[in-house]
Amino acid sequence: MVGIILASHGEFASGILQSASMIFGEQENVAAVTLMPSEGPEDIKKKMQDAVQGFDNQDEVLFLVDLWGGTPFNQANSLFEEHKENWAIVAGMNLPMVIEAYASRFSMESAQEIATHILGTAKEGVKVKPEELEPEEEKGAVVEQSASAGKPGKLSYVLARIDTRLLHGQVATAWTKTTGPTRIIVVSDAVAKDELRKKLIQQAAPPGVKAHVVPIEQMIKISKDDQHFGGQKALLLFETPQDVLRAVEGGVPLETVNVGSMAHSPGKVQPNKVLAFGQDDIDTFNKLKEAGVKFDVRKVPSDSKGNMEEIIKKAQEEINKK
């Protein structure tokens, strides 16, 4: 696996490492290296050398630094000179760049290949609101992935996820990069009636992916349409397992449901840090299981999968004690 060093003036690198871990999960072979006010060039160079020594693969190293020409860049460059056939340096570090680098390591084994790949994402992550302030050449830069809409064929499903927060950073980055949808569809009667939430969800869609909010009955109709969604790949987001059950019973062909986050509320028990269950939730998951649906319990793709049967059993035991 390619090793990644995040390097900056001050604590910026440490902060972006923490933020990326919140969104994409903890990563191996990644280190944050900081140049503090009391330190000099040799100090940060030593930190970089120590970080490289800790990587599993020291032949493939990618440096993501804050400023081109700054001390972190210059010291990374001095190390790079002895490894220029394999190592790479990218300046202008931002959070989309770091997350894309993490995701790229699943399929790319070369630091230089990842460096080339993440440039587009890093640039796309720089946006302005109101949109009218965007330069004209940037407005047309994003290719609409919905161009294949209208072709014969049914919608395909790359992920169905239960997440109380719906479309947020972990979904817009980690899951979208891993599954490659052309559309993100929030399936919820409640959200479909809330114009503000609908607008916020549409604005949160990552570049090149269309976001929609539809009621459950509309999703059922879409799933049966074999004339207009050929080539379209959907990532479905549900707030509750009850909404998933309604969709499945209505004919939406979901084989596996990713269970990512269920918020706590009065009367519910919390068998782990991110999932809270009431008796109705447990009963609903059991009905989904009876319908042949499997469960993938994890927040982000890099997490290990949880055991849903054990989680439900623990939740039932806690409810029975109340």
XYZ file of C-alpha atoms in Angstrom:
322
model
C 0.000 0.000 0.000
C 1.215 3.501 -0.866
C 2.328 5.455 2.199
C 1.000 8.999 2.560
C 2.638 11.876 4.440
C 0.568 14.990 5.139
C 2.960 17.894 5.771
C 2.269 21.498 6.747
C 3.276 24.636 8.570
C 1.684 24.374 12.036
C -1.038 21.887 12.971
C -2.881 21.980 9.626
C -1.684 18.504 8.654
C -2.761 17.015 11.986
C -6.176 18.646 11.695
C -6.795 17.438 8.159
C -5.686 13.928 9.181
C -8.283 13.950 11.943
C -11.005 15.287 9.625
C -10.248 12.699 6.945
C -10.364 9.935 9.556
C -13.819 11.086 10.689
C -15.097 10.888 7.118
C -13.217 7.919 5.641
C -12.145 5.986 8.729
C -8.765 5.411 10.343
C -6.012 4.640 7.839
C -2.808 2.649 7.998
C 0.446 3.946 6.498
C -0.543 7.598 6.835
C 1.348 10.175 8.918
C 0.922 13.874 9.663
C 4.151 15.873 9.847
C 4.123 19.435 11.176
C 6.619 22.291 11.197
C 6.116 24.240 14.408
C 7.275 27.848 15.033
C 10.231 26.758 17.167
C 11.483 24.239 14.595
C 13.653 24.458 11.500
C 13.994 22.633 8.170
C 16.065 19.769 9.579
C 13.436 19.077 12.229
C 10.632 18.475 9.763
C 12.944 16.525 7.481
C 13.750 14.176 10.366
C 10.034 13.761 11.060
C 9.441 12.851 7.415
C 12.247 10.303 7.464
C 10.877 8.725 10.643
C 7.390 8.576 9.103
C 8.670 6.821 5.985
C 10.525 4.291 8.150
C 7.212 3.377 9.747
C 5.484 2.530 6.440
C 4.999 -1.040 5.253
C 6.096 -0.056 1.733
C 8.870 2.545 1.663
C 9.253 2.327 -2.113
C 5.915 4.054 -2.792
C 5.425 7.297 -0.850
C 3.122 10.215 -1.606
C 3.667 13.609 0.054
C 0.671 15.949 0.297
C 1.961 19.348 1.411
C 0.334 22.694 2.107
C 2.378 25.128 -0.023
C 4.561 24.754 -3.085
C 7.970 26.200 -2.223
C 7.399 26.253 1.549
C 9.688 24.500 4.020
C 7.601 21.274 4.189
C 7.647 21.099 0.390
C 11.364 21.842 0.176
C 12.277 19.164 2.693
C 9.994 16.619 1.056
C 11.631 17.528 -2.243
C 15.106 16.908 -0.826
C 14.022 13.363 0.086
C 12.191 12.928 -3.200
C 15.364 13.459 -5.237
C 16.652 10.033 -4.233
C 13.340 8.319 -5.073
C 12.039 10.308 -8.042
C 11.227 7.144 -9.994
C 8.536 6.143 -7.499
C 7.685 8.895 -5.017
C 5.495 11.931 -5.685
C 4.668 15.310 -4.125
C 1.384 17.216 -4.494
C 1.070 20.736 -3.073
C -2.117 22.653 -2.210
C -3.411 19.992 0.176
C -7.130 20.081 0.910
C -9.595 17.627 2.422
C -11.077 16.356 -0.881
C -7.525 15.642 -2.086
C -6.684 13.619 1.029
C -9.909 11.592 0.934
C -9.454 10.852 -2.767
C -5.896 9.697 -2.068
C -7.211 7.325 0.601
C -9.840 5.905 -1.763
C -7.345 5.558 -4.610
C -5.148 3.223 -2.584
C -7.794 0.499 -2.957
C -7.100 0.252 -6.682
C -3.766 2.007 -7.304
C -0.373 0.795 -6.102
C 1.762 3.651 -7.434
C 2.303 6.952 -5.619
C 2.712 8.761 -8.927
C -0.488 7.273 -10.331
C -2.410 8.451 -7.262
C -0.789 11.895 -7.494
C -2.042 12.290 -11.061
C -5.496 10.991 -10.201
C -6.225 13.237 -7.202
C -5.505 16.554 -8.936
C -8.971 16.769 -10.486
C -10.746 16.076 -7.193
C -8.612 18.639 -5.368
C -9.566 21.320 -7.904
C -13.256 20.337 -7.940
C -13.295 20.736 -4.163
C -12.760 24.491 -4.540
C -16.185 26.044 -5.083
C -17.913 29.344 -4.399
C -21.439 30.382 -3.465
C -23.335 32.122 -4.979
C -22.553 30.129 -8.106
C -22.611 33.298 -10.200
C -19.158 34.092 -8.840
C -17.680 31.036 -10.585
C -15.577 31.852 -13.666
C -17.499 31.024 -16.844
C -15.067 28.321 -17.883
C -15.596 26.525 -14.557
C -19.385 26.489 -14.751
C -19.395 24.069 -17.638
C -16.520 21.954 -16.426
C -18.532 19.294 -14.598
C -19.843 16.646 -16.950
C -23.425 15.677 -16.152
C -23.570 11.967 -15.457
C -27.298 11.935 -16.182
C -26.673 12.000 -19.927
C -27.495 8.307 -20.158
C -30.955 8.860 -18.661
C -33.777 7.936 -20.958
C -32.179 4.769 -22.312
C -34.071 1.476 -22.094
C -33.251 -0.580 -19.043
C -33.815 -0.582 -15.293
C -31.983 1.302 -12.595
C -29.129 -0.627 -10.994
C -28.254 -0.304 -7.304
C -24.677 0.113 -6.107
C -25.585 0.706 -2.452
C -28.646 0.986 -0.207
C -27.815 2.588 3.143
C -29.671 3.400 6.354
C -28.273 6.635 7.755
C -30.165 9.118 9.922
C -27.970 11.913 8.574
C -28.661 10.914 4.954
C -26.253 12.695 2.582
C -23.196 13.881 4.516
C -19.420 13.729 4.225
C -18.962 9.976 4.650
C -21.537 9.285 1.949
C -20.533 12.086 -0.435
C -16.902 11.027 -0.352
C -16.050 7.559 0.944
C -19.116 5.632 -0.209
C -19.533 7.529 -3.467
C -15.901 6.942 -4.414
C -16.133 3.259 -3.560
C -19.445 2.486 -5.298
C -19.438 4.927 -8.254
C -23.112 5.941 -8.510
C -24.468 8.285 -11.169
C -27.342 9.265 -8.879
C -27.832 9.539 -5.118
C -31.491 9.047 -4.232
C -32.844 9.892 -0.780
C -35.961 7.761 -0.306
C -38.160 9.401 2.316
C -41.744 10.652 2.496
C -40.798 13.131 5.230
C -37.817 14.658 3.414
C -39.735 14.802 0.116
C -42.171 17.209 1.822
C -39.407 19.416 3.263
C -38.230 21.847 0.589
C -35.293 23.134 2.659
C -33.897 19.655 3.348
C -34.393 18.697 -0.300
C -32.405 21.729 -1.427
C -29.592 21.088 1.040
C -29.315 17.458 -0.076
C -29.162 18.438 -3.746
C -26.408 20.954 -2.968
C -24.404 18.377 -0.994
C -24.022 16.008 -3.954
C -20.390 15.420 -4.996
C -19.226 16.649 -8.428
C -20.673 14.705 -11.340
C -23.389 12.962 -9.302
C -27.050 13.994 -9.328
C -28.935 13.985 -6.006
C -32.692 13.450 -5.776
C -35.292 13.133 -3.033
C -38.322 10.929 -3.739
C -41.219 9.492 -1.697
C -41.186 5.739 -1.136
C -44.053 5.056 -3.562
C -42.214 6.981 -6.270
C -39.096 4.887 -5.663
C -41.168 1.729 -6.062
C -42.446 2.994 -9.410
C -38.933 3.927 -10.551
C -37.639 0.457 -9.658
C -40.180 -1.103 -12.030
C -39.498 1.284 -14.918
C -37.512 -0.545 -17.604
C -37.660 2.207 -20.217
C -35.857 5.251 -18.818
C -33.005 4.315 -16.479
C -30.654 2.187 -18.537
C -27.040 2.803 -17.523
C -27.982 4.614 -14.329
C -26.410 3.450 -11.043
C -28.171 4.502 -7.851
C -26.995 4.910 -4.276
C -30.148 4.827 -2.132
C -30.289 6.537 1.260
C -32.967 5.763 3.863
C -33.514 7.397 7.253
C -35.088 4.341 8.878
C -35.335 0.558 8.463
C -39.112 0.986 8.278
C -38.709 2.954 5.036
C -36.450 0.216 3.659
C -39.044 -2.436 4.496
C -41.793 -0.490 2.710
C -39.555 -0.182 -0.352
C -38.629 -3.871 -0.365
C -42.238 -4.984 0.149
C -43.201 -2.688 -2.721
C -40.766 -4.389 -5.073
C -37.491 -2.436 -4.872
C -34.947 -5.242 -5.443
C -32.483 -4.749 -2.588
C -30.299 -7.727 -1.747
C -28.060 -6.033 0.855
C -28.579 -2.966 3.036
C -25.666 -1.054 4.530
C -26.521 -0.040 8.112
C -24.427 3.017 8.830
C -26.056 5.229 11.449
C -29.288 5.281 13.459
C -29.662 8.181 15.867
C -30.604 7.737 19.498
C -33.966 9.007 20.735
C -36.006 8.505 23.933
C -37.022 4.902 24.449
C -34.269 3.433 22.286
C -31.234 1.418 23.372
C -27.769 1.774 21.908
C -25.933 -1.550 21.394
C -22.976 0.262 19.805
C -21.741 3.826 19.286
C -23.618 4.600 16.073
C -26.777 2.459 16.149
C -29.831 2.916 18.354
C -32.832 0.558 18.310
C -36.392 0.502 19.553
C -38.529 -2.629 19.512
C -40.065 -1.563 16.198
C -36.588 -1.285 14.668
C -35.674 -4.801 15.804
C -38.933 -6.197 14.468
C -38.374 -4.410 11.156
C -34.853 -5.781 10.718
C -36.169 -9.270 11.439
C -38.815 -8.815 8.734
C -36.157 -7.637 6.292
C -34.095 -10.712 7.120
C -37.140 -12.918 6.479
C -37.494 -11.178 3.103
C -33.968 -12.295 2.225
C -32.201 -8.973 2.792
C -28.630 -9.158 4.097
C -26.965 -6.511 6.274
C -23.601 -4.769 5.904
C -22.967 -2.965 9.200
C -20.244 -0.317 8.884
C -19.935 3.482 8.720
C -17.313 3.699 5.980
C -15.909 1.217 3.444
C -12.639 0.760 5.341
C -14.389 -0.346 8.567
C -14.678 -4.028 9.394
C -18.225 -5.350 9.108
C -20.291 -5.718 12.258
C -22.383 -8.773 13.073
C -26.011 -7.683 12.760
C -27.405 -10.733 14.560
C -25.228 -10.041 17.595
C -26.117 -6.331 17.550
C -29.854 -7.071 17.406
C -29.531 -9.705 20.126
C -27.773 -7.229 22.403
C -30.363 -4.546 21.669
C -33.222 -6.970 22.439
C -31.620 -7.955 25.730
C -31.280 -4.278 26.723
C -34.901 -3.563 25.796
C -36.116 -6.568 27.773
C -34.329 -5.252 30.866
C -36.172 -1.926 30.750
